[in-house]
PDB file of C-alpha atoms in Angstrom:
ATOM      1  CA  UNK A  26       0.000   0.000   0.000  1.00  0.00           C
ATOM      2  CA  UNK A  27       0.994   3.752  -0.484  1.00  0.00           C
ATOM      3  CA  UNK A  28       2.483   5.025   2.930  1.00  0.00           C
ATOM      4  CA  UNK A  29      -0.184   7.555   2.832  1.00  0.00           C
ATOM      5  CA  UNK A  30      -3.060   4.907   2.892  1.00  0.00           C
ATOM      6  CA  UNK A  31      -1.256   2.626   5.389  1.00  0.00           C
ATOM      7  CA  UNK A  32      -2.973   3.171   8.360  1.00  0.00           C
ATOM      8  CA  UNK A  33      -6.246   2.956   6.501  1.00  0.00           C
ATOM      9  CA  UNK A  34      -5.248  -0.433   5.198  1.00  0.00           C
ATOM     10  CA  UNK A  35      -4.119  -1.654   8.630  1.00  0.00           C
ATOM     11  CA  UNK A  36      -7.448  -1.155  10.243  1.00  0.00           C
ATOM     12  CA  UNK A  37      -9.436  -2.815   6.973  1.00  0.00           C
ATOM     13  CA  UNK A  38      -7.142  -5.917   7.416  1.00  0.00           C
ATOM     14  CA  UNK A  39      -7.035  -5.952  11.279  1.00  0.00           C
ATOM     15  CA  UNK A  40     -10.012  -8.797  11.502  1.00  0.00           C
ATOM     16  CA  UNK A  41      -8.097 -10.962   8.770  1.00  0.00           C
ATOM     17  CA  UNK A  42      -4.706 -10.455  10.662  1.00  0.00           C
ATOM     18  CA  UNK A  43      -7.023 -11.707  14.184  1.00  0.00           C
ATOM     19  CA  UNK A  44      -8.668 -14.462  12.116  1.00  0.00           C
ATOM     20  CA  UNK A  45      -5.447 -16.135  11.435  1.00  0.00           C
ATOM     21  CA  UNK A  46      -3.798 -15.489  15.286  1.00  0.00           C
ATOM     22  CA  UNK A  47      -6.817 -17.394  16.203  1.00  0.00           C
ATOM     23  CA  UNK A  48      -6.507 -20.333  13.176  1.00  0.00           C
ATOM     24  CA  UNK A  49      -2.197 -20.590  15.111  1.00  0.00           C
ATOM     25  CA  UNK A  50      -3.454 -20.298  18.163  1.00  0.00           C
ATOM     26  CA  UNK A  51      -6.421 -23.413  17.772  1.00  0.00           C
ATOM     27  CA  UNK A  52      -3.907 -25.585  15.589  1.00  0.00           C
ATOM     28  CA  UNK A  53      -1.791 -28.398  16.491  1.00  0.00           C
ATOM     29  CA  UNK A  54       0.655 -27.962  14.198  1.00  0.00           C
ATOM     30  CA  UNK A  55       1.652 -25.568  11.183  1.00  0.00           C
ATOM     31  CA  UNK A  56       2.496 -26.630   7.681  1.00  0.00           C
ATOM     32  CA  UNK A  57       2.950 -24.844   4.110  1.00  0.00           C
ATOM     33  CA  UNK A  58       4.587 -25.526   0.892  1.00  0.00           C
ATOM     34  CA  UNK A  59       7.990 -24.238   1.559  1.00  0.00           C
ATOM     35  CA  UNK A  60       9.953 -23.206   4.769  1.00  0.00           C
ATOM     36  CA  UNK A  61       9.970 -19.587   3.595  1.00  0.00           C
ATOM     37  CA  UNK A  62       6.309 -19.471   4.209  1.00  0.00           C
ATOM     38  CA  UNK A  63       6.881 -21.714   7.707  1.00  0.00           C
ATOM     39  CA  UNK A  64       9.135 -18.935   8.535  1.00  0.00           C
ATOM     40  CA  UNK A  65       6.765 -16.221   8.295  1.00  0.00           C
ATOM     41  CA  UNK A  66       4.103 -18.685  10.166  1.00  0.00           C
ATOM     42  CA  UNK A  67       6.687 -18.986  12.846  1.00  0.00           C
ATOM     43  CA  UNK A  68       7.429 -15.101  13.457  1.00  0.00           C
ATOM     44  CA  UNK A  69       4.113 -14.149  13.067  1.00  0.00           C
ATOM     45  CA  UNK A  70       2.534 -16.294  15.877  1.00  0.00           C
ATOM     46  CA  UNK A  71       5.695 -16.383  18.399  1.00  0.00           C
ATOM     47  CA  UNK A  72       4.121 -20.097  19.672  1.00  0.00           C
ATOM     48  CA  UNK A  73       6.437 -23.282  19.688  1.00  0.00           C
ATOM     49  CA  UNK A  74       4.311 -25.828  17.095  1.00  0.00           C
ATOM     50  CA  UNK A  75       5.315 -28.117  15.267  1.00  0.00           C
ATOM     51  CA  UNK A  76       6.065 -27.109  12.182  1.00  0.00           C
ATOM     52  CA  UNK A  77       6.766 -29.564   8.837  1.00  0.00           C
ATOM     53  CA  UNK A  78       7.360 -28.032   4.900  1.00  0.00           C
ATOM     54  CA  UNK A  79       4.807 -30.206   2.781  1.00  0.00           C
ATOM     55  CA  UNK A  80       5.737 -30.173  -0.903  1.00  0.00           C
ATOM     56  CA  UNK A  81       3.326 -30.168  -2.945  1.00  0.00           C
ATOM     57  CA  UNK A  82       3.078 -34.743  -4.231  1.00  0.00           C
ATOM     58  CA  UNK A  83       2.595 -34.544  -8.068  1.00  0.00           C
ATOM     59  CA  UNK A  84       2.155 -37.804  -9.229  1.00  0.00           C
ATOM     60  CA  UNK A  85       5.579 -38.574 -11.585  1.00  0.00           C
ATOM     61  CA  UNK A  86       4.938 -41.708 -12.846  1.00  0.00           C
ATOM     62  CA  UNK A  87       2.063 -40.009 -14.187  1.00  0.00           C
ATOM     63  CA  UNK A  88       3.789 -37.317 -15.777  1.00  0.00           C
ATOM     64  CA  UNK A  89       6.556 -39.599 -16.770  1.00  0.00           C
ATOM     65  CA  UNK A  90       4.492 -41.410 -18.856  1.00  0.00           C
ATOM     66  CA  UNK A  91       3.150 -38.948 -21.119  1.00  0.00           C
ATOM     67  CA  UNK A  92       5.965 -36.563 -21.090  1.00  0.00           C
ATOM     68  CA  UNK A  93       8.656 -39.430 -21.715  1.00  0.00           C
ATOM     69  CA  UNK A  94       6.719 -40.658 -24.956  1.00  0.00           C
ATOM     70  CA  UNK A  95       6.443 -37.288 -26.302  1.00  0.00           C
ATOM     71  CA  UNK A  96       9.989 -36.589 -25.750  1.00  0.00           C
ATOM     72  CA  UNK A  97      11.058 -39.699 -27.075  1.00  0.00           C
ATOM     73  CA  UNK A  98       8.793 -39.384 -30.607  1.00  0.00           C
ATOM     74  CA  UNK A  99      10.429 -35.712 -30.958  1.00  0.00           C
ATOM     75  CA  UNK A 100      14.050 -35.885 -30.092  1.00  0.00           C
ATOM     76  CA  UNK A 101      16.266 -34.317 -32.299  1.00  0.00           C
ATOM     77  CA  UNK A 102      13.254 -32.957 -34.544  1.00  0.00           C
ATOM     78  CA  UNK A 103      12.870 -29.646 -33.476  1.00  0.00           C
ATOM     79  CA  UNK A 104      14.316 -26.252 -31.860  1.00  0.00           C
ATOM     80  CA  UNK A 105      15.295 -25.899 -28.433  1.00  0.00           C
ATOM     81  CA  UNK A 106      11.679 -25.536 -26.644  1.00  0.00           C
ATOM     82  CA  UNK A 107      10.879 -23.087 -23.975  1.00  0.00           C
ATOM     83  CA  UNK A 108       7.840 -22.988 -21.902  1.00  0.00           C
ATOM     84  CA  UNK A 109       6.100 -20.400 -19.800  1.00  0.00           C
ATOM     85  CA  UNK A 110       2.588 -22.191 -18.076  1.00  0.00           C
ATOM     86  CA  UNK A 111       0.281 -20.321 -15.684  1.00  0.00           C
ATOM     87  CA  UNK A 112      -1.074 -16.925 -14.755  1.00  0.00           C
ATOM     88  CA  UNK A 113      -0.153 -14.470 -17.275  1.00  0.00           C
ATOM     89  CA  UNK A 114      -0.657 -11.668 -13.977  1.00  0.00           C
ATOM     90  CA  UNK A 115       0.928  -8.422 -13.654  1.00  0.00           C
ATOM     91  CA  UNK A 116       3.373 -10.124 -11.174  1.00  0.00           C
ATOM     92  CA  UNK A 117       5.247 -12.279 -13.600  1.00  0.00           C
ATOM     93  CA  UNK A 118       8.088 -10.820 -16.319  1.00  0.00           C
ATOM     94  CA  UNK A 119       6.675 -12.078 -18.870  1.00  0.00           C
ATOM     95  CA  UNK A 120       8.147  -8.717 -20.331  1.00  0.00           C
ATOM     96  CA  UNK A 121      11.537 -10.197 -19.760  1.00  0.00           C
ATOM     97  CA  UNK A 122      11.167 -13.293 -21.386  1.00  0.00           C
ATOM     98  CA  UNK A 123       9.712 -11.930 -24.710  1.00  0.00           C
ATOM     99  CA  UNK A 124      12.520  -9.602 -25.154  1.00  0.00           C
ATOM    100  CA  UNK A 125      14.825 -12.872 -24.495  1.00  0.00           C
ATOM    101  CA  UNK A 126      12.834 -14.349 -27.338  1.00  0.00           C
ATOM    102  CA  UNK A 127      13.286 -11.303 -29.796  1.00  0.00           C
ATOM    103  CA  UNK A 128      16.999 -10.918 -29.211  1.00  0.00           C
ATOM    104  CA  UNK A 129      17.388 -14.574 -30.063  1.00  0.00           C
ATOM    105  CA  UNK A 130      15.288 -14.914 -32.547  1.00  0.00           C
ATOM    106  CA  UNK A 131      17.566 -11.923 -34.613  1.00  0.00           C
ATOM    107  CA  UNK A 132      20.706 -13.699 -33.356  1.00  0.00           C
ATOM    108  CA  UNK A 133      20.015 -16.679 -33.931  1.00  0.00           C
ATOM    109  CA  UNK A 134      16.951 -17.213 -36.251  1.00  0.00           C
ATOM    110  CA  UNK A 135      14.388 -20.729 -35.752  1.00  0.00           C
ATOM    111  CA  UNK A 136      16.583 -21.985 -33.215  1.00  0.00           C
ATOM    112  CA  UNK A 137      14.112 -21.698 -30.066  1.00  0.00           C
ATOM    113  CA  UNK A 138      10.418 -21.397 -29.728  1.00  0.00           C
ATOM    114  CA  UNK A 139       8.831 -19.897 -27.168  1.00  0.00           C
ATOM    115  CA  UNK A 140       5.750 -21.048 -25.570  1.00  0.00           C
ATOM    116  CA  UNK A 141       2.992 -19.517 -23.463  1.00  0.00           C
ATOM    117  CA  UNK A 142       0.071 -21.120 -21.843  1.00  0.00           C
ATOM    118  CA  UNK A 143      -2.300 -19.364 -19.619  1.00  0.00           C
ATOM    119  CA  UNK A 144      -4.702 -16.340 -19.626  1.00  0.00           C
ATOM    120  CA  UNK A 145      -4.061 -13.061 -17.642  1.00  0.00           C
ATOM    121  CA  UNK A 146      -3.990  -9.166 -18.280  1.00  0.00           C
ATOM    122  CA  UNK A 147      -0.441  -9.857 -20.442  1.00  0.00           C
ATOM    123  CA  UNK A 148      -2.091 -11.599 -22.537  1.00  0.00           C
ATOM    124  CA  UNK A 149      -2.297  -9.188 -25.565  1.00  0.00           C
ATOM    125  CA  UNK A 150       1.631  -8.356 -25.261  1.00  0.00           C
ATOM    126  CA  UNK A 151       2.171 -12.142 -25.971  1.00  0.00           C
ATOM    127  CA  UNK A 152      -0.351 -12.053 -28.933  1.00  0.00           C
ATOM    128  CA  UNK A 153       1.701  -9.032 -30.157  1.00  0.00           C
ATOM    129  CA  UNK A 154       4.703 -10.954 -29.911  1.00  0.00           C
ATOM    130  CA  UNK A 155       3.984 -13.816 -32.158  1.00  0.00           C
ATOM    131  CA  UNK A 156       2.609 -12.094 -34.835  1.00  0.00           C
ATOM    132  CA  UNK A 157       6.136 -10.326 -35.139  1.00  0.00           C
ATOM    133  CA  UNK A 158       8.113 -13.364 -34.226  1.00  0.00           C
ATOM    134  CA  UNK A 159       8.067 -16.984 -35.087  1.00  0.00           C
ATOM    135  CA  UNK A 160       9.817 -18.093 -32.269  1.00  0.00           C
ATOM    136  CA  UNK A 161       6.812 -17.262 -29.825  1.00  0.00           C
ATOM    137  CA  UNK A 162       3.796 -19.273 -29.931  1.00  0.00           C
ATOM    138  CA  UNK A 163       0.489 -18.646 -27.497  1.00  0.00           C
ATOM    139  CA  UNK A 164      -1.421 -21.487 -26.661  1.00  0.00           C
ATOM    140  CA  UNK A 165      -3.994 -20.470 -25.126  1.00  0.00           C
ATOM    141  CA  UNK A 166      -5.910 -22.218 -22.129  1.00  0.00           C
ATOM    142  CA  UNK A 167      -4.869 -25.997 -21.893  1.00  0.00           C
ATOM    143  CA  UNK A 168      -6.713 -29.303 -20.001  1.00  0.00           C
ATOM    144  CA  UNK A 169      -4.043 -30.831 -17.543  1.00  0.00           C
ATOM    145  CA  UNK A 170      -3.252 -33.802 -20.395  1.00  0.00           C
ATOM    146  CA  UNK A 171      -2.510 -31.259 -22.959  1.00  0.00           C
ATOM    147  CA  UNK A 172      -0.077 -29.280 -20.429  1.00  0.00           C
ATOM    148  CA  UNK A 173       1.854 -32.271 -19.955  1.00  0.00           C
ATOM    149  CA  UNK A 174       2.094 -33.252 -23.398  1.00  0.00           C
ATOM    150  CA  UNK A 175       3.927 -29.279 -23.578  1.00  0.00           C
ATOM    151  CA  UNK A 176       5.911 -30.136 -21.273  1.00  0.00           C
ATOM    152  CA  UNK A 177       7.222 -32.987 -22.977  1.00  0.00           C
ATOM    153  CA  UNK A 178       7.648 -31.221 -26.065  1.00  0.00           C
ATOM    154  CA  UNK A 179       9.478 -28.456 -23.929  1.00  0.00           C
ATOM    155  CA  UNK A 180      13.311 -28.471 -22.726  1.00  0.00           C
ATOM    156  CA  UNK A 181      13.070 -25.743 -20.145  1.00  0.00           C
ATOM    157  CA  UNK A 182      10.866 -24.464 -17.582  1.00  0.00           C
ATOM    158  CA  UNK A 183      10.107 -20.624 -16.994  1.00  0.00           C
ATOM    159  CA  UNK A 184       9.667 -19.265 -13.538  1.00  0.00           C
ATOM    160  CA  UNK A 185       9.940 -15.041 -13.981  1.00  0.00           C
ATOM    161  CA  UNK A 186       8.769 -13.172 -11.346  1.00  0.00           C
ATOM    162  CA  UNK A 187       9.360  -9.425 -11.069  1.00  0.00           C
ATOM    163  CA  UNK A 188      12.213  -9.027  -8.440  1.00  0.00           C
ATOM    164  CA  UNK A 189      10.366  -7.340  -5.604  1.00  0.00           C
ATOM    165  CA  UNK A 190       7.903 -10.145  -5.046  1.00  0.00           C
ATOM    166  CA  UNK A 191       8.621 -12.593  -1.924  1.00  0.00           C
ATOM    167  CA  UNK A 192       6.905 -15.796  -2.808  1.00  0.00           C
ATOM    168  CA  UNK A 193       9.612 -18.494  -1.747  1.00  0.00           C
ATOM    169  CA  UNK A 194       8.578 -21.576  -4.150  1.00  0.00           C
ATOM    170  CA  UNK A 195       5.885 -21.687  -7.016  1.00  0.00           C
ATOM    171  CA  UNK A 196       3.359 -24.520  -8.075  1.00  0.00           C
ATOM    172  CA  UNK A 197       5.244 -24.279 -11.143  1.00  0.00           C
ATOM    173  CA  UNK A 198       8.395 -25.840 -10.155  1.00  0.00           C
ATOM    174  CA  UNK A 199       6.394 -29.163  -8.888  1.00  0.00           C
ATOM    175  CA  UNK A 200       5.255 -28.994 -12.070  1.00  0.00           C
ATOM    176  CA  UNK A 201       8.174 -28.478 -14.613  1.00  0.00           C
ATOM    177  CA  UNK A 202      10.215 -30.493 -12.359  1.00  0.00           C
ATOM    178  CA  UNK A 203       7.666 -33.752 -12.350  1.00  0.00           C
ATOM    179  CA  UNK A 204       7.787 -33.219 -16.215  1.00  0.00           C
ATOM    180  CA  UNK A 205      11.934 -33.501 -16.153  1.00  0.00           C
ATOM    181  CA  UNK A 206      12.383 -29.861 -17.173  1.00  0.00           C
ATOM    182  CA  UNK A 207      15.421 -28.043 -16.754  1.00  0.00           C
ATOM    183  CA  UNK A 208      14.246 -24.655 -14.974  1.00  0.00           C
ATOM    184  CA  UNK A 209      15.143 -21.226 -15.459  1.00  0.00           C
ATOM    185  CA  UNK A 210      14.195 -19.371 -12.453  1.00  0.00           C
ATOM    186  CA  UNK A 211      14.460 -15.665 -11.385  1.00  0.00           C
ATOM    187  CA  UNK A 212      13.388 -16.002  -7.688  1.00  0.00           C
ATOM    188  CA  UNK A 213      16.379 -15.803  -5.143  1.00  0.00           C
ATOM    189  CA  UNK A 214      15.154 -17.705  -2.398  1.00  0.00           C
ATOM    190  CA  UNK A 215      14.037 -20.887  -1.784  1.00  0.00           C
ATOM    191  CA  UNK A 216      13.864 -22.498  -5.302  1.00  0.00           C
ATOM    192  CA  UNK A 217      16.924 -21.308  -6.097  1.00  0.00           C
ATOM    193  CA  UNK A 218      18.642 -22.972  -3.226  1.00  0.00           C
TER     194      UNK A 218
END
């Protein structure tokens, strides 16, 4: 929030802020998807719980199967593959990663595509990007099956976030890692430990 609406803030989030004292204060024990966010948990509520990271279980032999096949039917027959899944929010550089794709695609021309999956308010800047160059592709909206077939066509993973956001590990990186992707990742905390 602006400094100048601050205090104003503070008071409209005050119940939500006593809601959750109250949810540490009833539970036995605190878990969350990374330590980061246990971390928090801990110095917010100054109680000795247990406390456990649970990561979020992605079924690989799942994902194995279909993303193996693909990869298998497509070696060798195509340019290295890049893939951006999920929210196409304000919060992720997607800005970043098109202007990765433009400088490459001039330096080095049909030798990487990039592709996006998702919907968000970015959207249009992707459109506008791969009608200008061939090396970015937009998807659109995919079921889970035909996500995991993309990310057995794909090499890499993309995980850009914008550098002043403190998340400390994604859904994404359960899910390009379950696939076997190699990740590209621009948060500097937990996932990149």
């Amino acid at each position: 929030m602006p400094p100048s609406l601050k205090s104003l803030a503070k008071i409209i989030i005050t119940p939500f802020y006593n809601k959750l004292r109250k949810s540490f204060r009833d539970s036995s024990a605190i878990t969350a998807i990374s330590n980061g966010y246990l971390n928090w948990a801990k110095n917010f509520h100054h109680k000795d719980k247990p406390t456990k990271p649970f990561f979020l279980a992605i079924d690989v032999d799942e994902v194995k199967k279909i993303t193996d096949t693909i990869k298998k039917e497509t070696l060798h027959k195509r340019p290295l593959r890049l893939i951006y899944a999920g929210s196409l929010a304000s919060s992720y550089d997607i800005p970043s990663i098109l202007k990765a794709a433009e400088i490459i695609e001039r330096k080095y021309p049909g030798k990487t595509e990039f592709v996006f999956t998702g919907k968000g308010p970015q959207l249009e800047l992707i459109e506008k990007y791969a009608k200008t160059y061939k090396n970015v592709e937009y998807l659109g909206w995919l079921s889970r099956e035909e996500l995991l077939k993309q990310y057995g066509l794909a090499d890499i993973g993309l995980i850009q976030h914008k550098n002043s956001l403190t998340q400390t590990i994604t859904y994404k990186f359960f899910n390009y890692m379950s696939a076997g992707l190699v990740l590209l990742n621009s948060l500097q905390t937990e996932m990149a430990e």
